[in-house]
Coordinates of C-alpha atoms in Angstrom, one line a residue:
M1 CA -117.6 -236.5 89.1
K2 CA -116.6 -235.7 92.2
M3 CA -115.5 -231.7 90.7
K4 CA -118.6 -231.7 89.1
K5 CA -120.3 -232.1 92.8
F6 CA -118.1 -229.7 94.2
I7 CA -119.1 -226.8 91.6
S8 CA -122.6 -227.2 91.6
I9 CA -122.3 -227.0 95.7
L10 CA -120.6 -223.7 95.2
S11 CA -123.5 -223.1 92.6
V12 CA -126.0 -223.1 95.1
L13 CA -124.2 -221.7 98.2
A14 CA -124.0 -218.7 95.9
L15 CA -126.6 -218.1 94.7
L16 CA -128.4 -218.5 98.5
M17 CA -126.0 -215.7 99.4
G18 CA -126.8 -213.7 96.4
L19 CA -130.3 -213.7 97.6
F20 CA -129.9 -213.1 101.4
T21 CA -127.6 -210.4 100.3
S22 CA -130.0 -208.9 97.8
C23 CA -132.7 -208.9 99.8
G24 CA -135.1 -205.9 101.4
R25 CA -133.0 -203.5 99.6
S26 CA -134.9 -200.9 97.5
D27 CA -133.7 -199.6 94.6
E28 CA -133.1 -196.2 96.1
E29 CA -130.8 -197.7 98.7
R30 CA -129.1 -200.3 96.6
S31 CA -127.9 -197.0 94.0
K32 CA -126.2 -195.5 97.0
I33 CA -124.0 -199.1 97.7
L34 CA -121.0 -199.8 95.9
K35 CA -120.3 -204.0 96.6
I36 CA -116.7 -204.7 95.4
Y37 CA -115.2 -208.1 95.5
N38 CA -111.3 -208.3 95.2
W39 CA -109.0 -210.5 96.3
G40 CA -107.3 -210.7 99.2
D41 CA -104.9 -207.6 100.4
Y42 CA -105.0 -205.7 97.2
I43 CA -105.5 -202.4 97.8
D44 CA -104.9 -199.9 100.9
E45 CA -107.6 -200.3 103.0
D46 CA -107.9 -196.2 103.5
V47 CA -108.5 -195.8 99.9
L48 CA -111.4 -197.5 100.0
T49 CA -112.1 -195.2 103.0
D50 CA -111.5 -191.6 101.3
F51 CA -113.5 -192.8 98.1
P52 CA -116.6 -191.8 99.2
K53 CA -116.1 -188.1 99.9
W54 CA -114.1 -188.0 96.2
Y55 CA -117.3 -189.6 94.7
K56 CA -119.5 -187.0 96.6
E57 CA -116.8 -184.2 95.2
Q58 CA -117.7 -185.5 91.9
T59 CA -121.2 -186.3 92.1
G60 CA -122.9 -184.4 95.1
E61 CA -124.4 -188.4 95.7
E62 CA -123.6 -190.5 99.0
V63 CA -122.5 -194.0 98.6
R64 CA -121.3 -196.9 100.9
I65 CA -118.3 -199.4 100.2
I66 CA -119.5 -203.2 100.8
Y67 CA -116.5 -205.0 100.1
Q68 CA -115.7 -208.5 100.4
V69 CA -112.3 -210.6 99.5
F70 CA -112.0 -214.1 97.3
D71 CA -109.0 -215.9 96.3
I72 CA -109.2 -218.0 93.8
N73 CA -110.5 -217.2 90.8
E74 CA -113.4 -219.4 90.3
I75 CA -115.0 -218.8 93.2
M76 CA -115.4 -215.2 92.0
L77 CA -116.6 -216.6 88.9
T78 CA -119.5 -219.0 90.5
K79 CA -120.9 -216.4 92.1
I80 CA -121.4 -214.1 89.3
E81 CA -122.4 -216.4 86.5
R82 CA -124.2 -219.3 88.5
G83 CA -125.6 -217.2 91.9
H84 CA -125.8 -213.9 89.6
E85 CA -124.3 -212.2 92.2
D86 CA -125.1 -208.2 92.0
F87 CA -121.7 -207.1 92.2
D88 CA -120.8 -203.8 90.9
L89 CA -116.8 -204.5 90.7
I90 CA -115.0 -207.1 90.5
C91 CA -111.1 -207.9 89.4
P92 CA -110.6 -211.5 87.4
S93 CA -107.2 -213.0 86.4
E94 CA -106.5 -212.8 82.7
Y95 CA -108.4 -216.2 81.6
I96 CA -111.2 -215.9 83.9
L97 CA -112.0 -212.1 82.0
E98 CA -111.8 -213.9 78.8
R99 CA -114.1 -216.2 79.5
M100 CA -116.8 -213.8 81.0
L101 CA -116.2 -211.7 78.2
R102 CA -117.1 -214.9 76.2
K103 CA -120.0 -215.6 78.0
N104 CA -120.9 -211.9 78.1
L105 CA -120.6 -211.8 82.0
L106 CA -119.6 -207.9 81.7
L107 CA -120.8 -204.9 80.7
P108 CA -119.1 -202.2 78.8
I109 CA -117.6 -199.6 80.1
D110 CA -119.2 -196.2 80.0
R111 CA -116.3 -193.3 79.4
N112 CA -118.8 -190.6 79.5
F113 CA -120.1 -191.3 83.6
G114 CA -119.2 -187.6 84.2
K115 CA -116.8 -184.5 84.3
T116 CA -114.1 -186.2 86.4
P117 CA -110.6 -186.3 84.6
D118 CA -110.2 -189.7 82.1
Y119 CA -107.4 -191.2 84.7
I120 CA -108.0 -194.5 83.1
N121 CA -105.7 -193.2 79.6
N122 CA -102.5 -193.3 82.1
V123 CA -102.9 -197.4 81.9
S124 CA -99.3 -198.6 79.9
P125 CA -100.4 -199.3 76.1
Y126 CA -98.1 -202.3 76.1
I127 CA -101.0 -203.3 78.9
Q128 CA -104.1 -202.6 76.8
E129 CA -102.5 -204.2 74.3
E130 CA -102.2 -207.5 75.8
L131 CA -105.4 -207.7 77.4
N132 CA -106.8 -206.8 73.9
K133 CA -105.6 -210.2 72.8
L134 CA -108.2 -211.6 74.9
S135 CA -111.2 -209.9 72.7
Q136 CA -113.9 -211.2 71.5
P137 CA -116.0 -210.9 68.4
G138 CA -117.8 -207.9 69.0
R139 CA -116.5 -206.7 72.1
K140 CA -113.4 -205.5 72.2
T141 CA -111.4 -206.0 76.3
T142 CA -110.8 -202.8 77.1
D143 CA -113.8 -201.9 76.4
Y144 CA -115.2 -203.8 79.2
V145 CA -111.7 -204.1 81.7
V146 CA -109.9 -201.2 83.4
P147 CA -106.2 -203.1 83.8
Y148 CA -105.2 -202.2 87.6
M149 CA -102.4 -204.8 88.4
W150 CA -99.8 -207.1 86.9
G151 CA -96.8 -209.5 87.6
T152 CA -94.8 -212.4 86.8
A153 CA -94.9 -215.9 88.3
G154 CA -92.0 -217.1 89.5
L155 CA -89.5 -218.8 92.4
L156 CA -89.2 -216.5 96.2
Y157 CA -86.5 -218.4 97.5
N158 CA -83.9 -218.3 101.1
K159 CA -80.7 -217.4 100.1
A160 CA -79.2 -219.0 102.6
D161 CA -80.6 -222.4 101.9
V162 CA -81.1 -222.2 97.6
S163 CA -78.4 -220.5 95.2
R164 CA -79.6 -217.6 92.8
D165 CA -78.1 -220.7 89.9
E166 CA -80.8 -223.3 91.6
V167 CA -83.8 -221.3 91.1
M168 CA -83.0 -220.1 87.5
S169 CA -84.8 -223.4 86.4
W170 CA -87.3 -224.5 87.3
K171 CA -85.9 -228.0 88.1
C172 CA -85.3 -227.2 91.5
L173 CA -89.2 -228.1 92.3
W174 CA -88.0 -231.2 91.2
D175 CA -84.5 -231.8 92.9
P176 CA -85.1 -234.3 95.9
R177 CA -82.9 -231.7 98.0
F178 CA -85.6 -229.3 98.4
R179 CA -88.0 -232.4 100.0
N180 CA -91.0 -231.0 102.0
K181 CA -89.0 -227.3 101.5
I182 CA -91.4 -225.7 99.1
L183 CA -94.5 -223.8 99.5
M184 CA -96.5 -223.8 95.8
K185 CA -99.2 -221.6 95.2
D186 CA -102.8 -223.2 95.4
S187 CA -103.6 -222.1 91.7
Y188 CA -104.4 -224.7 88.7
R189 CA -103.4 -222.7 86.1
D190 CA -100.0 -221.8 87.7
A191 CA -99.1 -225.0 88.3
Y192 CA -100.0 -226.3 85.4
G193 CA -98.2 -224.2 83.1
T194 CA -95.0 -225.0 85.2
A195 CA -95.1 -228.8 84.8
I196 CA -95.8 -228.5 81.0
I197 CA -92.8 -225.8 80.0
Y198 CA -90.5 -227.6 82.7
A199 CA -91.4 -231.2 80.7
H200 CA -90.5 -229.7 77.7
A201 CA -87.7 -227.6 78.7
R202 CA -85.6 -229.1 75.7
E203 CA -88.0 -228.2 73.1
L204 CA -88.1 -224.6 74.4
A205 CA -84.5 -224.2 74.0
N206 CA -83.9 -225.5 70.8
G207 CA -87.6 -222.8 69.9
T208 CA -89.1 -225.8 68.5
I209 CA -92.7 -224.6 70.7
T210 CA -93.9 -221.6 72.7
V211 CA -94.4 -220.5 76.2
E212 CA -97.7 -219.5 75.6
Q213 CA -98.3 -222.5 73.2
L214 CA -97.5 -224.8 76.0
M215 CA -99.2 -223.1 78.9
N216 CA -102.3 -223.1 76.9
D217 CA -102.6 -226.4 75.3
S218 CA -105.2 -229.0 76.9
S219 CA -105.2 -232.0 74.8
P220 CA -105.5 -235.0 76.6
E221 CA -101.8 -235.5 76.4
M222 CA -100.7 -231.9 77.9
I223 CA -102.8 -232.6 81.0
A224 CA -101.3 -236.5 81.6
I225 CA -97.6 -234.7 81.4
A226 CA -98.8 -232.0 83.7
E227 CA -100.4 -234.8 86.1
E228 CA -97.1 -236.5 85.9
Y229 CA -95.1 -233.7 86.8
L230 CA -96.8 -232.5 89.7
K231 CA -97.1 -235.4 91.4
K232 CA -93.9 -235.9 91.0
M233 CA -93.3 -232.7 92.5
K234 CA -95.8 -233.6 95.4
P235 CA -93.1 -234.8 98.3
N236 CA -91.0 -231.8 97.6
I237 CA -94.2 -229.8 98.5
A238 CA -95.2 -228.5 102.4
G239 CA -98.0 -227.0 101.3
W240 CA -100.3 -225.0 99.0
E241 CA -100.8 -222.0 99.9
A242 CA -103.2 -218.9 98.8
D243 CA -101.8 -216.3 100.6
F244 CA -99.5 -217.7 103.9
G245 CA -96.7 -218.8 101.5
K246 CA -94.7 -215.1 102.0
E247 CA -95.8 -215.1 105.7
M248 CA -93.5 -218.7 105.5
M249 CA -90.8 -217.2 103.5
T250 CA -90.8 -214.6 106.0
K251 CA -90.2 -216.8 108.8
G252 CA -87.4 -218.9 107.7
K253 CA -89.9 -222.1 107.6
A254 CA -89.5 -222.9 103.9
W255 CA -86.9 -223.0 101.3
L256 CA -88.5 -221.8 97.8
N257 CA -91.7 -220.7 97.0
F258 CA -93.5 -220.5 93.9
T259 CA -95.8 -217.0 93.7
W260 CA -96.8 -214.2 92.0
S261 CA -94.1 -211.5 91.9
G262 CA -96.2 -208.8 94.1
D263 CA -96.0 -211.5 97.3
A264 CA -92.2 -212.0 96.7
V265 CA -91.9 -207.8 97.2
W266 CA -93.7 -207.6 100.0
A267 CA -92.1 -210.9 101.7
M268 CA -88.6 -209.8 100.3
E269 CA -89.5 -206.2 102.6
E270 CA -90.9 -207.6 105.9
A271 CA -87.7 -210.5 105.9
S272 CA -85.2 -207.7 105.2
A273 CA -86.8 -206.3 108.5
V274 CA -86.4 -209.3 110.9
G275 CA -82.9 -210.0 108.9
V276 CA -83.7 -212.7 106.5
D277 CA -82.8 -212.7 103.0
L278 CA -84.7 -213.5 100.3
G279 CA -84.6 -213.2 96.6
Y280 CA -86.7 -213.5 93.2
E281 CA -86.1 -214.8 90.0
V282 CA -88.3 -215.7 86.5
P283 CA -86.6 -219.0 85.8
L284 CA -85.0 -219.3 82.1
E285 CA -87.6 -221.6 80.8
G286 CA -90.3 -219.4 80.8
S287 CA -93.1 -218.2 83.0
N288 CA -96.4 -217.2 83.2
I289 CA -96.9 -212.9 82.8
W290 CA -100.1 -212.3 84.5
Y291 CA -102.4 -209.3 84.2
D292 CA -105.5 -208.3 86.9
G293 CA -108.2 -206.1 85.6
W294 CA -111.7 -204.4 86.9
A295 CA -114.6 -205.0 85.0
I296 CA -118.6 -204.5 86.2
P297 CA -120.3 -207.6 86.1
K298 CA -124.0 -207.7 83.8
Y299 CA -125.8 -208.2 87.4
A300 CA -124.4 -204.8 88.8
R301 CA -126.8 -202.7 90.2
N302 CA -124.5 -199.2 90.6
V303 CA -122.7 -199.2 87.4
K304 CA -121.7 -195.0 88.2
A305 CA -120.2 -195.4 90.9
A306 CA -118.0 -198.9 89.8
S307 CA -117.2 -196.4 86.9
Y308 CA -116.1 -193.7 88.7
F309 CA -114.2 -195.7 91.1
M310 CA -112.3 -197.5 88.3
D311 CA -111.3 -193.8 87.0
Y312 CA -110.3 -193.3 90.7
L313 CA -107.8 -196.4 91.1
C314 CA -106.2 -194.8 87.8
R315 CA -105.3 -192.0 89.7
P316 CA -100.8 -191.3 90.0
D317 CA -101.6 -190.6 93.8
I318 CA -103.9 -193.6 94.9
V319 CA -101.7 -196.0 92.6
S320 CA -98.6 -195.1 94.4
R321 CA -100.3 -195.9 97.6
N322 CA -102.1 -198.9 96.7
M323 CA -99.0 -200.1 95.1
E324 CA -96.8 -199.4 98.3
V325 CA -99.6 -201.0 100.5
T326 CA -99.6 -204.3 98.4
G327 CA -96.3 -204.7 96.6
Y328 CA -97.8 -205.3 93.3
V329 CA -97.6 -202.9 90.3
S330 CA -99.7 -200.7 88.7
T331 CA -100.5 -201.1 85.4
V332 CA -100.3 -197.3 85.4
A333 CA -97.2 -195.8 83.5
T334 CA -97.0 -192.1 84.0
P335 CA -93.9 -190.1 84.4
E336 CA -94.8 -189.3 88.1
I337 CA -94.9 -193.5 88.7
L338 CA -91.7 -193.8 86.9
A339 CA -89.3 -191.5 88.9
E340 CA -91.0 -192.8 92.2
K341 CA -90.2 -196.3 91.3
I342 CA -86.2 -195.3 90.6
D343 CA -84.0 -197.1 92.7
T344 CA -80.2 -195.8 92.6
T345 CA -79.3 -198.9 95.0
Q346 CA -80.2 -201.6 92.3
T347 CA -76.6 -202.7 91.1
E348 CA -78.1 -203.6 87.8
F349 CA -79.9 -201.8 85.3
S350 CA -83.4 -202.7 83.1
D351 CA -84.9 -201.8 80.3
V352 CA -88.7 -201.2 80.7
S353 CA -89.2 -199.1 77.6
Y354 CA -91.8 -201.5 76.4
F355 CA -94.1 -200.4 79.8
F356 CA -93.2 -196.3 80.2
G357 CA -92.3 -196.0 76.9
P358 CA -89.0 -194.3 75.1
G359 CA -86.6 -193.2 78.1
A360 CA -86.6 -196.7 79.8
E361 CA -84.6 -198.2 78.0
R362 CA -81.8 -198.6 80.7
V363 CA -82.7 -197.6 84.3
Q364 CA -82.4 -198.3 87.8
I365 CA -85.4 -200.6 89.3
D366 CA -86.9 -202.8 91.0
P367 CA -86.2 -205.8 88.5
A368 CA -89.2 -208.0 90.7
Q369 CA -91.8 -204.8 90.2
Y370 CA -90.2 -204.4 86.9
P371 CA -88.9 -207.1 85.0
D372 CA -86.3 -206.5 82.3
R373 CA -87.6 -206.9 78.8
K374 CA -85.9 -210.0 78.1
V375 CA -87.5 -211.8 80.8
V376 CA -90.9 -210.4 79.8
E377 CA -89.7 -211.4 76.3
R378 CA -89.4 -215.8 78.0
C379 CA -93.1 -215.2 79.2
A380 CA -96.9 -215.6 78.1
M381 CA -100.3 -214.9 79.3
I382 CA -102.6 -217.7 80.3
R383 CA -105.6 -218.0 78.1
D384 CA -109.2 -219.8 78.8
F385 CA -109.3 -223.4 78.7
G386 CA -113.0 -223.1 77.5
N387 CA -114.8 -226.5 77.6
E388 CA -111.4 -228.0 78.7
T389 CA -111.2 -226.2 82.1
E390 CA -113.4 -229.1 83.9
V391 CA -110.9 -231.9 82.6
V392 CA -108.1 -230.1 84.0
L393 CA -109.9 -229.4 87.6
E394 CA -110.0 -232.8 87.9
M395 CA -106.6 -233.4 87.3
W396 CA -105.9 -231.1 89.5
S397 CA -107.9 -232.3 92.3
R398 CA -106.2 -235.8 91.7
V399 CA -102.7 -234.4 92.6
K400 CA -103.9 -232.6 95.8
G401 CA -106.3 -235.0 96.4
D402 CA -103.8 -237.6 97.5
N403 CA -101.4 -235.2 99.4
L404 CA -101.2 -237.5 102.7
N405 CA -98.1 -239.3 103.0
S406 CA -97.9 -242.5 103.7
W407 CA -97.4 -242.3 107.9
I408 CA -100.5 -240.5 107.7
V409 CA -102.4 -242.7 105.9
I410 CA -101.0 -246.1 108.0
L411 CA -102.3 -243.8 111.0
I412 CA -105.8 -243.5 109.5
F413 CA -106.2 -247.2 109.1
A414 CA -104.6 -247.6 112.4
V415 CA -106.8 -245.6 113.8
F416 CA -109.4 -246.9 112.5
G417 CA -108.5 -250.5 113.0
L418 CA -108.6 -250.3 116.3
L419 CA -112.3 -248.6 116.5
F420 CA -112.8 -251.8 114.6
V421 CA -111.7 -253.8 116.8
W422 CA -113.1 -252.1 120.1
V423 CA -116.8 -252.2 118.3
V424 CA -116.2 -255.7 117.3
Y425 CA -115.0 -256.5 121.2
K426 CA -118.2 -254.5 122.7
R427 CA -120.6 -256.3 120.3
I428 CA -119.0 -259.8 121.5
N429 CA -118.8 -258.9 125.3
R430 CA -122.4 -257.8 124.9
Y431 CA -123.3 -260.9 123.4
Q432 CA -121.6 -263.0 126.0
Q433 CA -123.2 -261.1 128.5
K434 CA -126.9 -261.9 127.3
R435 CA -126.1 -265.6 127.0
R436 CA -124.3 -265.8 130.2
H437 CA -128.0 -264.2 131.7
R438 CA -130.3 -266.3 130.1
R439 CA -128.4 -268.9 131.0
R440 CA -129.1 -267.4 134.8
R441 CA -132.4 -267.9 134.1
S442 CA -133.1 -270.6 132.4
W443 CA -130.8 -272.2 135.6
Y444 CA -133.4 -270.5 138.8
K445 CA -136.0 -272.2 135.9
K446 CA -135.2 -275.4 136.3
K447 CA -134.5 -275.0 140.4

């Protein structure tokens, strides 16, 4: 099958890259390197620059960071699982963390790695409780993972073209009015969940099924429904994007963008500066609430520096810097962060006590960054599909694979048709020239 071949190719490439990058380094040299693999645009680069100095202050040792980025969870997973890449730190999403825990691909975190304060304890108990739902027998998630950022999946929209009422339902993604005006995240799990949720909107309203049950159902029936609905949505899709959607929205080149809350926050701020008014909402039917976390893969070679780095990222001042640059929300929930995020320009009050604790039941805070309790309650976390993952990926490949519109298909066939006619014409012409040449030679011989 195509997907199997694709994964095999990725595996070979990952293995080769791992061999090339690891060759030629002694253990002593490698111990002075911290290899980090993270999402693009997901950290303040100055934080990366400042860490080696802080690390030396704490340990007296030198360290140099090698930093690489990915834009799809599965690419990262392939490098670790099949390529045995020796990254010291990775930042997967929740369902990949669950798979890595199940397959024993992570090392436990040593909380006694040095004398530095344990900033990891600043993580919100709510986040830790959610991630511990991913725990495997003998492996508690928070013994292996330090939560990093979290948020929701929803709709970023241009207020000049789309009303708030329209984006309060996933129905808008299938509305013919938005033909070729929608950007969709190139994320098969988010797309799958959205299609399944919309297809069962009536059952959700009746309370006969939950968002969590729907998003994590990989039965053949559900996969078929997801494929049907995603293909029906395709005429409205202007592009499948990993990171360019937020910029397209700020430039007014699309009306709707299915995206993650952090990208939405960044886009709204950038758009405001150029006079474009964007908004972000999580539809009433429900959505995905996601969590990313730092983990040490089993092939890591500098566990000590990795442990210090995770602790460093949970320091309140570093948390603030990363949130300011990326637009995403840290899992750290200290009083300083809450005070910093209070925004008196907000006209509505939100209950974020689930995250910050008592005293945060009614605060003015950006709802795109810190969703109200009611929004959180209608969302759910994505879980690992396990052995059904490949089947869902094959469905996703079929959905995206026929994304050419009819005119492009006609044009392609027309071009190939002309090339075929030209080749046939040249061959016939060459054959006729040879025949004329043979006739002349025969005529001269007879004379």
